[in-house]
Amino acid sequence: MIRELPEVETCRVALVGPPNCGKTALFNRLTGSRQKVANYAGVTVERKEGVLVSPHGHTLYRVIDLPGAYSLVPTTLDEAITRDVVIGRLRGEAPPDLIVCVLDATNLRLSLRLALELKRVGVPMIVALNMSDLAHRRGFKLDRTALECELGLPVVETVAVRAGGDAALVEKLDQLSSRPSGRSASVHPAGERPADVALESVSHQELAATQREVRRILTAARYVEPLRDRALARLDAIVMHPIVGPVLLAVLLFLIFQAVFSWAEVPKDWITDGFAALGGWLEHAMAPGPLRSLLIGGVLNGAGQVLEFLPQILVLFFFILLLEDSGYLPRAAFLLDRIMGGVGLSGRSFIPLLSSFSCAIPGIMATRTIPNLRDRLATILLAPIMTCSARLPVYTLIIGAFIPNRSLGPWHLFNLPGLVLFALYVLGVVGAVLVAFVMKRATMRSSYHPLLMELPEYHWPNLRNLLTGLWERTQIFMGRVGTIILALMVLVWFLSSFPAPPPGAVGPAIRYSVAGMLGAGLAHLFAPLGFNWQISVALVPGLAAREVVVAALGTVYSLGGAGGASAEAALRPMIAGSWSLATALSLLTWYVFAPQCLSTLVTVRRETNSWRYPAIMAGYLFVLAYLSALLTYHVALSLGGGHLRGV
Amino acid sequence: MDSSRAWHPVATEPNLDEPTADESTRMRQRSERSVCLAQLRQGARAYITAIAAHGTATIPIGDVAHSTIARRLIELGFVPGEQVEIVRKVWPGGDPLAVRVGSSVFALRRREAQAVMVNAGDAAADPD
């Protein structure tokens, strides 16, 4: 953090502009790595602030990157935040001393209206024509001085993606902030903010008149509109083709899905192995006792869990940022809007839901690309029903123990365990569709959100912006989610280890711990589902993460501390001998919906800024899991699946 | 959030600005019949004659409902006199559809597109 010296003046600058104008790139250019990402108080909208010290002046600029807005009459929460900050109405947020209105030079006809609207707010303002290099290459012409005269505002050209492309803007900022009349005159007395320009009472006729004014100004400034790139228009003909478009999208999604699974798997294994090695070393280096157990079972386990998510998050976000930056994402949303709209979601929900098949956490973080709050919450609530990869170890164990490895169908094309696994994935999707439909019926009536989505020109993604974006995600995940996950892991370890069994006790140690007692209590609750006390006890440490259940079952069945594959191999005959088929199927169904993963709930808390949504999520998932497992158990019983197969 | 209370509607005088002479001539020449944007074929071009001030156009938008479909359409440049082009209709029924106005392309659902009235000109409309 830069220490504020007394002679340095601070000036708050807000970057305002429509979406897709390269505003965030300009923000990155201005502030470099001196950024801080947080949320606005009480809402899910991201707040980005950075520091810029001008090379000439003695001014320290606090630059805020406001969410993109087409208008000061908001249609989304993002736009509402932008308006509230601009007019100084957001609690805990000082009004800006200066506004930089960032416009896309390649598309002034769309964006200049916002500059006129912002001018009415009355805060000193600079208009920055961004992406001016691209515009000039496409035949853009403009008499900048004439535009300054018409607008009565300083106008500069910027190229956010080039080093030094912000020089003209910084110079103008220095001029404006050092001018004595400039800044001090802008400070309105309290209660007399320029906020009272009632923009939403402006009639449609007046709005249309403003648009005509925009065209008049552009004519007066001898504006020659840059041409859209023909090649890019042809690309659109392919990307949005009724047949080729969806196929291309499917291929892309498949590649991303593959990458999240396979590319992330390698560093994930390194992390797992690294932590296992560290644990092994500790096991030798330290005397046995509660401290060693805490370090290995609680802290290392927890930190490993946190870090294991990171490769998936980074790989997924690499692709999402790439697609977003290039302009493809809105087109994908366009193609999918019809399908997703059928269950009350928007096309943009698709990528977060798809990535939830690998893990709900990156999926939930990816919902940030959904501008509408209701759509975003619905997507977040659906994400954990998608069958994440952490369920696979549980599925594999139970299917391996109970489902005979038989081939079925013509030419023995199908394999029974494979079919069961597939059915479990389908059950997850069907469940999600049903829940989405219920949510739509329950909440959609109040408001309709139109698509009205810009399909911006394609751009080459900018590496610098990509890396900045990835770094932001890493910080958010490690800093705010990671610490809570770690703490919860340690808590679960405590619950499973204390109190220690009395001397001479028989049976697994976990049975005497708090988790064991909880499990024994839970056994009553879960008895109608056919779960025995061993399963119920294993469910408690399984709260940490779903795959932990396998190891926990190993512990409960006194197989010692061996984790991973060896535990699974030993467990298989054990559970095959002590559970009925009905119990196994019931547990499988339970895992399709069960709210078992604390990390997911913590992420939802972080992303929605309240415990309300994690509570709703845990509640509805529990009910859904309980009812479907109950149904499965009793249907299986009535079909004769209640017998033990014998050891 | 109390942002809904942040704005106090002040009565403003309606400014019934008529289209310029140039625009109205252009409109008169071409306005044999007015249809809504959703009825145009893929690739068709037409001039906007009006943004409906009733029906779907007045549906408030979103969670912070201050705006309406009609208002947002005008803000995005759907103003009388502008040329529009149907870039893409993917699904039968054309929902959503990609529309070019000025130098921007927007994705609109049928519901939004119904608020934009255009003169069909020589671009024949879809039967639906």
mmCIF file of N, CA, C and O in Angstrom, chain A residues 71 73 75-76 79 83-84 89 107 109-110 113 195 197-202 204-206 209 211-212 215 225 228 237 240 242 334-335 337-338 372-373 448-455, chain B residues 1 3 6-8 10 12 15-17 60-64 66-67 70-77 79 82 88 90-92 95-98 100 102-107 109 111-112:
data_model
loop_
_atom_site.group_PDB
_atom_site.id
_atom_site.type_symbol
_atom_site.label_atom_id
_atom_site.label_comp_id
_atom_site.label_asym_id
_atom_site.label_seq_id
_atom_site.Cartn_x
_atom_site.Cartn_y
_atom_site.Cartn_z
ATOM 1 N N SER A 71 -26.674 2.982 -19.130
ATOM 2 C CA SER A 71 -27.524 4.120 -18.792
ATOM 3 C C SER A 71 -27.497 4.331 -17.280
ATOM 4 O O SER A 71 -27.151 3.431 -16.523
ATOM 5 N N VAL A 73 -30.238 4.978 -15.781
ATOM 6 C CA VAL A 73 -31.498 4.382 -15.310
ATOM 7 C C VAL A 73 -31.271 2.874 -15.364
ATOM 8 O O VAL A 73 -31.255 2.281 -16.432
ATOM 9 N N THR A 75 -30.978 -1.272 -15.186
ATOM 10 C CA THR A 75 -31.794 -2.474 -15.377
ATOM 11 C C THR A 75 -31.197 -3.642 -14.611
ATOM 12 O O THR A 75 -31.834 -4.675 -14.479
ATOM 13 N N THR A 76 -29.964 -3.517 -14.175
ATOM 14 C CA THR A 76 -29.352 -4.599 -13.405
ATOM 15 C C THR A 76 -28.752 -4.013 -12.137
ATOM 16 O O THR A 76 -28.584 -2.793 -12.020
ATOM 17 N N GLU A 79 -25.692 -1.977 -12.849
ATOM 18 C CA GLU A 79 -25.949 -0.604 -13.301
ATOM 19 C C GLU A 79 -26.423 0.268 -12.153
ATOM 20 O O GLU A 79 -26.104 1.459 -12.093
ATOM 21 N N ARG A 83 -24.680 3.763 -10.955
ATOM 22 C CA ARG A 83 -25.409 5.027 -10.790
ATOM 23 C C ARG A 83 -25.249 5.564 -9.376
ATOM 24 O O ARG A 83 -24.963 6.739 -9.181
ATOM 25 N N ASP A 84 -25.407 4.674 -8.380
ATOM 26 C CA ASP A 84 -25.351 5.132 -6.987
ATOM 27 C C ASP A 84 -23.981 5.701 -6.632
ATOM 28 O O ASP A 84 -23.886 6.674 -5.891
ATOM 29 N N ARG A 89 -24.689 8.304 -3.934
ATOM 30 C CA ARG A 89 -25.778 7.842 -3.083
ATOM 31 C C ARG A 89 -25.507 6.513 -2.414
ATOM 32 O O ARG A 89 -26.343 6.008 -1.698
ATOM 33 N N ASN A 107 -17.508 2.496 -31.692
ATOM 34 C CA ASN A 107 -18.968 2.472 -31.638
ATOM 35 C C ASN A 107 -19.523 3.654 -30.851
ATOM 36 O O ASN A 107 -20.191 3.494 -29.839
ATOM 37 N N ARG A 109 -21.755 5.815 -31.709
ATOM 38 C CA ARG A 109 -23.194 6.073 -31.820
ATOM 39 C C ARG A 109 -23.954 5.442 -30.664
ATOM 40 O O ARG A 109 -24.963 5.960 -30.210
ATOM 41 N N LEU A 110 -23.440 4.292 -30.193
ATOM 42 C CA LEU A 110 -24.107 3.636 -29.068
ATOM 43 C C LEU A 110 -23.742 4.323 -27.755
ATOM 44 O O LEU A 110 -24.577 4.490 -26.879
ATOM 45 N N ARG A 113 -24.310 8.670 -25.907
ATOM 46 C CA ARG A 113 -25.486 9.069 -25.137
ATOM 47 C C ARG A 113 -25.210 9.025 -23.647
ATOM 48 O O ARG A 113 -25.643 9.889 -22.891
ATOM 49 N N ALA A 195 -27.577 14.591 -7.635
ATOM 50 C CA ALA A 195 -28.366 13.387 -7.802
ATOM 51 C C ALA A 195 -29.797 13.647 -8.230
ATOM 52 O O ALA A 195 -30.451 12.776 -8.786
ATOM 53 N N VAL A 197 -31.152 15.069 -10.510
ATOM 54 C CA VAL A 197 -31.577 15.011 -11.906
ATOM 55 C C VAL A 197 -32.360 13.722 -12.074
ATOM 56 O O VAL A 197 -31.832 12.638 -11.956
ATOM 57 N N ALA A 198 -33.654 13.881 -12.293
ATOM 58 C CA ALA A 198 -34.510 12.697 -12.290
ATOM 59 C C ALA A 198 -34.529 12.076 -13.669
ATOM 60 O O ALA A 198 -35.378 12.339 -14.492
ATOM 61 N N LEU A 199 -33.552 11.202 -13.897
ATOM 62 C CA LEU A 199 -33.392 10.663 -15.250
ATOM 63 C C LEU A 199 -34.524 9.735 -15.647
ATOM 64 O O LEU A 199 -34.887 9.657 -16.805
ATOM 65 N N GLU A 200 -35.092 9.043 -14.657
ATOM 66 C CA GLU A 200 -36.097 8.060 -15.070
ATOM 67 C C GLU A 200 -37.436 8.692 -15.386
ATOM 68 O O GLU A 200 -38.313 8.050 -15.944
ATOM 69 N N SER A 201 -37.586 9.960 -15.039
ATOM 70 C CA SER A 201 -38.842 10.609 -15.409
ATOM 71 C C SER A 201 -38.736 11.229 -16.805
ATOM 72 O O SER A 201 -39.691 11.782 -17.306
ATOM 73 N N VAL A 202 -37.561 11.099 -17.396
ATOM 74 C CA VAL A 202 -37.392 11.595 -18.757
ATOM 75 C C VAL A 202 -38.265 10.762 -19.700
ATOM 76 O O VAL A 202 -38.246 9.540 -19.645
ATOM 77 N N HIS A 204 -39.950 9.132 -23.165
ATOM 78 C CA HIS A 204 -39.366 8.463 -24.318
ATOM 79 C C HIS A 204 -39.028 9.442 -25.426
ATOM 80 O O HIS A 204 -38.021 9.297 -26.117
ATOM 81 N N GLN A 205 -39.888 10.449 -25.581
ATOM 82 C CA GLN A 205 -39.620 11.445 -26.620
ATOM 83 C C GLN A 205 -38.314 12.168 -26.338
ATOM 84 O O GLN A 205 -37.506 12.400 -27.227
ATOM 85 N N GLU A 206 -38.123 12.520 -25.049
ATOM 86 C CA GLU A 206 -36.884 13.207 -24.698
ATOM 87 C C GLU A 206 -35.673 12.312 -24.911
ATOM 88 O O GLU A 206 -34.624 12.763 -25.360
ATOM 89 N N ALA A 209 -34.929 12.247 -28.386
ATOM 90 C CA ALA A 209 -34.331 13.534 -28.750
ATOM 91 C C ALA A 209 -32.850 13.555 -28.408
ATOM 92 O O ALA A 209 -32.029 14.073 -29.163
ATOM 93 N N GLN A 211 -30.944 11.006 -28.376
ATOM 94 C CA GLN A 211 -30.285 10.200 -29.398
ATOM 95 C C GLN A 211 -30.077 11.013 -30.681
ATOM 96 O O GLN A 211 -29.048 10.883 -31.338
ATOM 97 N N ARG A 212 -31.053 11.856 -31.018
ATOM 98 C CA ARG A 212 -30.867 12.707 -32.209
ATOM 99 C C ARG A 212 -29.754 13.717 -31.970
ATOM 100 O O ARG A 212 -28.983 14.028 -32.858
ATOM 101 N N ARG A 215 -26.487 12.131 -32.627
ATOM 102 C CA ARG A 215 -26.177 12.076 -34.054
ATOM 103 C C ARG A 215 -25.784 13.447 -34.587
ATOM 104 O O ARG A 215 -24.908 13.563 -35.443
ATOM 105 N N GLU A 225 -17.792 6.899 -39.196
ATOM 106 C CA GLU A 225 -17.929 5.683 -38.410
ATOM 107 C C GLU A 225 -16.978 4.601 -38.922
ATOM 108 O O GLU A 225 -16.912 4.360 -40.125
ATOM 109 N N ARG A 228 -17.275 -2.089 -39.609
ATOM 110 C CA ARG A 228 -17.108 -3.367 -38.937
ATOM 111 C C ARG A 228 -16.267 -4.258 -39.829
ATOM 112 O O ARG A 228 -16.396 -4.222 -41.051
ATOM 113 N N ALA A 237 -21.375 -15.366 -39.069
ATOM 114 C CA ALA A 237 -22.284 -16.198 -39.858
ATOM 115 C C ALA A 237 -22.066 -17.672 -39.528
ATOM 116 O O ALA A 237 -22.990 -18.474 -39.575
ATOM 117 N N MET A 240 -22.925 -18.239 -35.355
ATOM 118 C CA MET A 240 -24.355 -18.217 -35.006
ATOM 119 C C MET A 240 -25.206 -18.966 -36.033
ATOM 120 O O MET A 240 -26.415 -18.792 -36.082
ATOM 121 N N PRO A 242 -27.426 -21.852 -37.538
ATOM 122 C CA PRO A 242 -28.346 -22.718 -36.788
ATOM 123 C C PRO A 242 -27.800 -24.119 -36.531
ATOM 124 O O PRO A 242 -28.132 -24.731 -35.522
ATOM 125 N N PHE A 334 -26.436 -16.519 -26.490
ATOM 126 C CA PHE A 334 -27.481 -16.301 -27.497
ATOM 127 C C PHE A 334 -27.990 -17.642 -28.031
ATOM 128 O O PHE A 334 -29.190 -17.877 -28.131
ATOM 129 N N LEU A 335 -27.043 -18.542 -28.354
ATOM 130 C CA LEU A 335 -27.427 -19.840 -28.906
ATOM 131 C C LEU A 335 -28.201 -20.683 -27.894
ATOM 132 O O LEU A 335 -29.075 -21.452 -28.257
ATOM 133 N N ASP A 337 -29.958 -19.557 -25.233
ATOM 134 C CA ASP A 337 -31.001 -18.862 -24.480
ATOM 135 C C ASP A 337 -32.342 -19.577 -24.546
ATOM 136 O O ASP A 337 -33.052 -19.691 -23.552
ATOM 137 N N ARG A 338 -32.646 -20.095 -25.719
ATOM 138 C CA ARG A 338 -33.938 -20.753 -25.912
ATOM 139 C C ARG A 338 -34.058 -21.979 -24.998
ATOM 140 O O ARG A 338 -35.052 -22.177 -24.315
ATOM 141 N N ASN A 372 -27.637 -10.691 -14.467
ATOM 142 C CA ASN A 372 -28.894 -10.535 -13.747
ATOM 143 C C ASN A 372 -28.869 -11.317 -12.434
ATOM 144 O O ASN A 372 -28.506 -12.484 -12.396
ATOM 145 N N LEU A 373 -29.238 -10.638 -11.357
ATOM 146 C CA LEU A 373 -29.101 -11.223 -10.024
ATOM 147 C C LEU A 373 -29.928 -12.492 -9.860
ATOM 148 O O LEU A 373 -29.451 -13.496 -9.338
ATOM 149 N N TYR A 448 -39.577 -9.807 -15.130
ATOM 150 C CA TYR A 448 -39.093 -10.409 -16.357
ATOM 151 C C TYR A 448 -37.803 -9.699 -16.712
ATOM 152 O O TYR A 448 -37.728 -8.475 -16.627
ATOM 153 N N HIS A 449 -36.791 -10.454 -17.056
ATOM 154 C CA HIS A 449 -35.567 -9.803 -17.485
ATOM 155 C C HIS A 449 -35.332 -10.097 -18.949
ATOM 156 O O HIS A 449 -35.134 -11.228 -19.336
ATOM 157 N N PRO A 450 -35.385 -9.053 -19.767
ATOM 158 C CA PRO A 450 -35.202 -9.290 -21.200
ATOM 159 C C PRO A 450 -33.754 -9.641 -21.503
ATOM 160 O O PRO A 450 -32.873 -9.409 -20.680
ATOM 161 N N LEU A 451 -33.532 -10.186 -22.687
ATOM 162 C CA LEU A 451 -32.170 -10.553 -23.060
ATOM 163 C C LEU A 451 -31.385 -9.285 -23.372
ATOM 164 O O LEU A 451 -30.414 -8.969 -22.687
ATOM 165 N N LEU A 452 -31.843 -8.516 -24.353
ATOM 166 C CA LEU A 452 -31.237 -7.230 -24.734
ATOM 167 C C LEU A 452 -29.736 -7.204 -24.497
ATOM 168 O O LEU A 452 -29.215 -6.374 -23.758
ATOM 169 N N MET A 453 -29.060 -8.143 -25.127
ATOM 170 C CA MET A 453 -27.650 -8.339 -24.835
ATOM 171 C C MET A 453 -26.840 -7.927 -26.051
ATOM 172 O O MET A 453 -27.164 -8.322 -27.177
ATOM 173 N N GLU A 454 -25.803 -7.152 -25.839
ATOM 174 C CA GLU A 454 -24.974 -6.745 -26.965
ATOM 175 C C GLU A 454 -24.099 -7.915 -27.395
ATOM 176 O O GLU A 454 -23.571 -8.646 -26.563
ATOM 177 N N LEU A 455 -23.980 -8.097 -28.711
ATOM 178 C CA LEU A 455 -23.031 -9.080 -29.233
ATOM 179 C C LEU A 455 -21.849 -8.270 -29.748
ATOM 180 O O LEU A 455 -21.851 -7.814 -30.881
ATOM 181 N N MET B 1 -31.463 -2.975 -0.648
ATOM 182 C CA MET B 1 -30.784 -1.751 -1.050
ATOM 183 C C MET B 1 -31.779 -0.609 -1.155
ATOM 184 O O MET B 1 -32.881 -0.796 -1.657
ATOM 185 N N SER B 3 -31.590 1.925 -3.024
ATOM 186 C CA SER B 3 -31.383 2.716 -4.231
ATOM 187 C C SER B 3 -32.710 3.094 -4.889
ATOM 188 O O SER B 3 -32.777 4.052 -5.633
ATOM 189 N N ALA B 6 -33.610 6.440 -4.197
ATOM 190 C CA ALA B 6 -32.613 7.467 -4.449
ATOM 191 C C ALA B 6 -33.088 8.515 -5.449
ATOM 192 O O ALA B 6 -32.559 9.604 -5.506
ATOM 193 N N TRP B 7 -34.072 8.167 -6.202
ATOM 194 C CA TRP B 7 -34.515 9.087 -7.243
ATOM 195 C C TRP B 7 -35.907 9.616 -6.943
ATOM 196 O O TRP B 7 -36.808 8.859 -6.672
ATOM 197 N N HIS B 8 -36.028 10.922 -6.994
ATOM 198 C CA HIS B 8 -37.342 11.516 -6.783
ATOM 199 C C HIS B 8 -37.820 12.027 -8.115
ATOM 200 O O HIS B 8 -37.287 13.009 -8.628
ATOM 201 N N VAL B 10 -39.195 14.013 -10.766
ATOM 202 C CA VAL B 10 -39.582 15.409 -10.836
ATOM 203 C C VAL B 10 -40.356 15.561 -12.129
ATOM 204 O O VAL B 10 -39.967 15.016 -13.156
ATOM 205 N N THR B 12 -41.265 16.624 -15.408
ATOM 206 C CA THR B 12 -40.568 17.356 -16.459
ATOM 207 C C THR B 12 -41.553 17.617 -17.577
ATOM 208 O O THR B 12 -42.475 16.833 -17.800
ATOM 209 N N ASN B 15 -41.278 16.823 -23.864
ATOM 210 C CA ASN B 15 -40.644 17.470 -24.993
ATOM 211 C C ASN B 15 -40.954 16.648 -26.229
ATOM 212 O O ASN B 15 -40.273 15.695 -26.551
ATOM 213 N N LEU B 16 -42.023 17.003 -26.884
ATOM 214 C CA LEU B 16 -42.476 16.191 -28.014
ATOM 215 C C LEU B 16 -41.715 16.605 -29.266
ATOM 216 O O LEU B 16 -42.228 17.283 -30.142
ATOM 217 N N ASP B 17 -40.516 16.179 -29.299
ATOM 218 C CA ASP B 17 -39.677 16.525 -30.430
ATOM 219 C C ASP B 17 -40.084 15.689 -31.634
ATOM 220 O O ASP B 17 -40.047 14.472 -31.579
ATOM 221 N N PRO B 60 -41.476 -3.635 -16.787
ATOM 222 C CA PRO B 60 -40.276 -3.174 -16.093
ATOM 223 C C PRO B 60 -39.202 -4.244 -16.125
ATOM 224 O O PRO B 60 -39.496 -5.436 -16.171
ATOM 225 N N ILE B 61 -37.957 -3.807 -16.100
ATOM 226 C CA ILE B 61 -36.846 -4.746 -16.229
ATOM 227 C C ILE B 61 -36.194 -5.028 -14.889
ATOM 228 O O ILE B 61 -35.827 -4.119 -14.171
ATOM 229 N N GLY B 62 -36.084 -6.297 -14.579
ATOM 230 C CA GLY B 62 -35.146 -6.754 -13.567
ATOM 231 C C GLY B 62 -35.486 -6.455 -12.132
ATOM 232 O O GLY B 62 -36.614 -6.117 -11.784
ATOM 233 N N ASP B 63 -34.451 -6.586 -11.305
ATOM 234 C CA ASP B 63 -34.618 -6.546 -9.856
ATOM 235 C C ASP B 63 -34.678 -5.125 -9.331
ATOM 236 O O ASP B 63 -35.184 -4.866 -8.260
ATOM 237 N N VAL B 64 -34.086 -4.205 -10.058
ATOM 238 C CA VAL B 64 -34.014 -2.841 -9.553
ATOM 239 C C VAL B 64 -34.942 -1.968 -10.386
ATOM 240 O O VAL B 64 -34.679 -0.814 -10.637
ATOM 241 N N HIS B 66 -36.400 0.086 -12.589
ATOM 242 C CA HIS B 66 -36.630 1.502 -12.836
ATOM 243 C C HIS B 66 -36.902 1.701 -14.309
ATOM 244 O O HIS B 66 -37.542 2.637 -14.722
ATOM 245 N N SER B 67 -36.333 0.793 -15.075
ATOM 246 C CA SER B 67 -36.372 0.955 -16.515
ATOM 247 C C SER B 67 -37.439 0.042 -17.103
ATOM 248 O O SER B 67 -37.951 -0.845 -16.441
ATOM 249 N N ALA B 70 -39.003 -0.576 -23.343
ATOM 250 C CA ALA B 70 -39.008 0.494 -24.336
ATOM 251 C C ALA B 70 -37.872 1.487 -24.072
ATOM 252 O O ALA B 70 -37.133 1.870 -24.973
ATOM 253 N N ARG B 71 -37.700 1.862 -22.806
ATOM 254 C CA ARG B 71 -36.670 2.825 -22.457
ATOM 255 C C ARG B 71 -35.288 2.284 -22.824
ATOM 256 O O ARG B 71 -34.486 2.965 -23.453
ATOM 257 N N ARG B 72 -35.055 1.034 -22.447
ATOM 258 C CA ARG B 72 -33.735 0.470 -22.717
ATOM 259 C C ARG B 72 -33.483 0.344 -24.224
ATOM 260 O O ARG B 72 -32.389 0.596 -24.704
ATOM 261 N N LEU B 73 -34.545 -0.022 -24.962
ATOM 262 C CA LEU B 73 -34.380 -0.124 -26.412
ATOM 263 C C LEU B 73 -33.947 1.217 -26.997
ATOM 264 O O LEU B 73 -33.033 1.285 -27.822
ATOM 265 N N ILE B 74 -34.592 2.288 -26.545
ATOM 266 C CA ILE B 74 -34.238 3.614 -27.073
ATOM 267 C C ILE B 74 -32.802 3.964 -26.672
ATOM 268 O O ILE B 74 -32.013 4.457 -27.470
ATOM 269 N N GLU B 75 -32.459 3.649 -25.424
ATOM 270 C CA GLU B 75 -31.105 3.955 -24.950
ATOM 271 C C GLU B 75 -30.046 3.225 -25.759
ATOM 272 O O GLU B 75 -28.933 3.700 -25.924
ATOM 273 N N LEU B 76 -30.410 2.027 -26.249
ATOM 274 C CA LEU B 76 -29.441 1.256 -27.016
ATOM 275 C C LEU B 76 -29.400 1.688 -28.483
ATOM 276 O O LEU B 76 -28.651 1.121 -29.268
ATOM 277 N N GLY B 77 -30.222 2.655 -28.831
ATOM 278 C CA GLY B 77 -30.158 3.186 -30.194
ATOM 279 C C GLY B 77 -31.300 2.771 -31.106
ATOM 280 O O GLY B 77 -31.274 3.051 -32.300
ATOM 281 N N VAL B 79 -34.055 3.937 -32.244
ATOM 282 C CA VAL B 79 -34.854 5.154 -32.330
ATOM 283 C C VAL B 79 -35.439 5.272 -33.728
ATOM 284 O O VAL B 79 -34.835 4.799 -34.697
ATOM 285 N N GLU B 82 -33.753 4.991 -37.544
ATOM 286 C CA GLU B 82 -32.548 4.155 -37.648
ATOM 287 C C GLU B 82 -32.846 2.904 -38.478
ATOM 288 O O GLU B 82 -33.948 2.374 -38.423
ATOM 289 N N ARG B 88 -29.407 -12.651 -37.566
ATOM 290 C CA ARG B 88 -29.507 -14.087 -37.373
ATOM 291 C C ARG B 88 -30.793 -14.469 -36.649
ATOM 292 O O ARG B 88 -31.184 -13.841 -35.674
ATOM 293 N N VAL B 90 -31.860 -18.097 -35.163
ATOM 294 C CA VAL B 90 -31.302 -19.438 -35.042
ATOM 295 C C VAL B 90 -32.398 -20.487 -35.006
ATOM 296 O O VAL B 90 -32.414 -21.430 -35.773
ATOM 297 N N TRP B 91 -33.334 -20.275 -34.136
ATOM 298 C CA TRP B 91 -34.361 -21.299 -33.940
ATOM 299 C C TRP B 91 -35.605 -20.956 -34.729
ATOM 300 O O TRP B 91 -35.865 -19.805 -34.995
ATOM 301 N N PRO B 92 -36.380 -21.990 -35.067
ATOM 302 C CA PRO B 92 -37.673 -21.696 -35.693
ATOM 303 C C PRO B 92 -38.485 -20.792 -34.771
ATOM 304 O O PRO B 92 -38.529 -21.026 -33.569
ATOM 305 N N ASP B 95 -36.424 -16.900 -31.848
ATOM 306 C CA ASP B 95 -36.359 -16.435 -30.464
ATOM 307 C C ASP B 95 -35.144 -17.072 -29.805
ATOM 308 O O ASP B 95 -35.138 -18.282 -29.609
ATOM 309 N N PRO B 96 -34.111 -16.376 -29.478
ATOM 310 C CA PRO B 96 -33.918 -14.934 -29.688
ATOM 311 C C PRO B 96 -33.437 -14.634 -31.106
ATOM 312 O O PRO B 96 -33.125 -15.549 -31.852
ATOM 313 N N LEU B 97 -33.346 -13.350 -31.427
ATOM 314 C CA LEU B 97 -32.827 -12.971 -32.734
ATOM 315 C C LEU B 97 -31.739 -11.922 -32.587
ATOM 316 O O LEU B 97 -31.735 -11.172 -31.603
ATOM 317 N N ALA B 98 -30.783 -11.940 -33.512
ATOM 318 C CA ALA B 98 -29.688 -10.977 -33.472
ATOM 319 C C ALA B 98 -30.002 -9.845 -34.437
ATOM 320 O O ALA B 98 -30.316 -10.093 -35.594
ATOM 321 N N ARG B 100 -28.941 -5.950 -35.957
ATOM 322 C CA ARG B 100 -27.959 -4.872 -36.044
ATOM 323 C C ARG B 100 -28.682 -3.531 -36.050
ATOM 324 O O ARG B 100 -29.655 -3.336 -36.777
ATOM 325 N N GLY B 102 -27.389 0.582 -36.079
ATOM 326 C CA GLY B 102 -26.157 1.366 -36.115
ATOM 327 C C GLY B 102 -24.997 0.429 -36.345
ATOM 328 O O GLY B 102 -25.056 -0.439 -37.214
ATOM 329 N N SER B 103 -23.950 0.529 -35.535
ATOM 330 C CA SER B 103 -22.842 -0.401 -35.726
ATOM 331 C C SER B 103 -22.788 -1.429 -34.600
ATOM 332 O O SER B 103 -21.770 -2.042 -34.370
ATOM 333 N N SER B 104 -23.891 -1.589 -33.869
ATOM 334 C CA SER B 104 -23.915 -2.610 -32.816
ATOM 335 C C SER B 104 -24.863 -3.739 -33.200
ATOM 336 O O SER B 104 -25.818 -3.528 -33.952
ATOM 337 N N VAL B 105 -24.587 -4.916 -32.652
ATOM 338 C CA VAL B 105 -25.505 -6.045 -32.831
ATOM 339 C C VAL B 105 -26.035 -6.430 -31.448
ATOM 340 O O VAL B 105 -25.261 -6.531 -30.489
ATOM 341 N N PHE B 106 -27.338 -6.601 -31.354
ATOM 342 C CA PHE B 106 -27.934 -6.988 -30.080
ATOM 343 C C PHE B 106 -28.719 -8.282 -30.239
ATOM 344 O O PHE B 106 -29.288 -8.539 -31.291
ATOM 345 N N ALA B 107 -28.726 -9.075 -29.157
ATOM 346 C CA ALA B 107 -29.585 -10.241 -29.105
ATOM 347 C C ALA B 107 -30.860 -9.828 -28.374
ATOM 348 O O ALA B 107 -30.806 -9.285 -27.278
ATOM 349 N N ARG B 109 -34.988 -11.070 -27.380
ATOM 350 C CA ARG B 109 -36.013 -12.114 -27.451
ATOM 351 C C ARG B 109 -37.191 -11.564 -28.234
ATOM 352 O O ARG B 109 -37.331 -10.355 -28.412
ATOM 353 N N ARG B 111 -40.115 -11.192 -27.398
ATOM 354 C CA ARG B 111 -40.900 -10.292 -26.570
ATOM 355 C C ARG B 111 -40.398 -8.847 -26.674
ATOM 356 O O ARG B 111 -41.192 -7.909 -26.737
ATOM 357 N N GLU B 112 -39.083 -8.683 -26.679
ATOM 358 C CA GLU B 112 -38.521 -7.343 -26.806
ATOM 359 C C GLU B 112 -38.687 -6.837 -28.234
ATOM 360 O O GLU B 112 -38.966 -5.663 -28.466
#
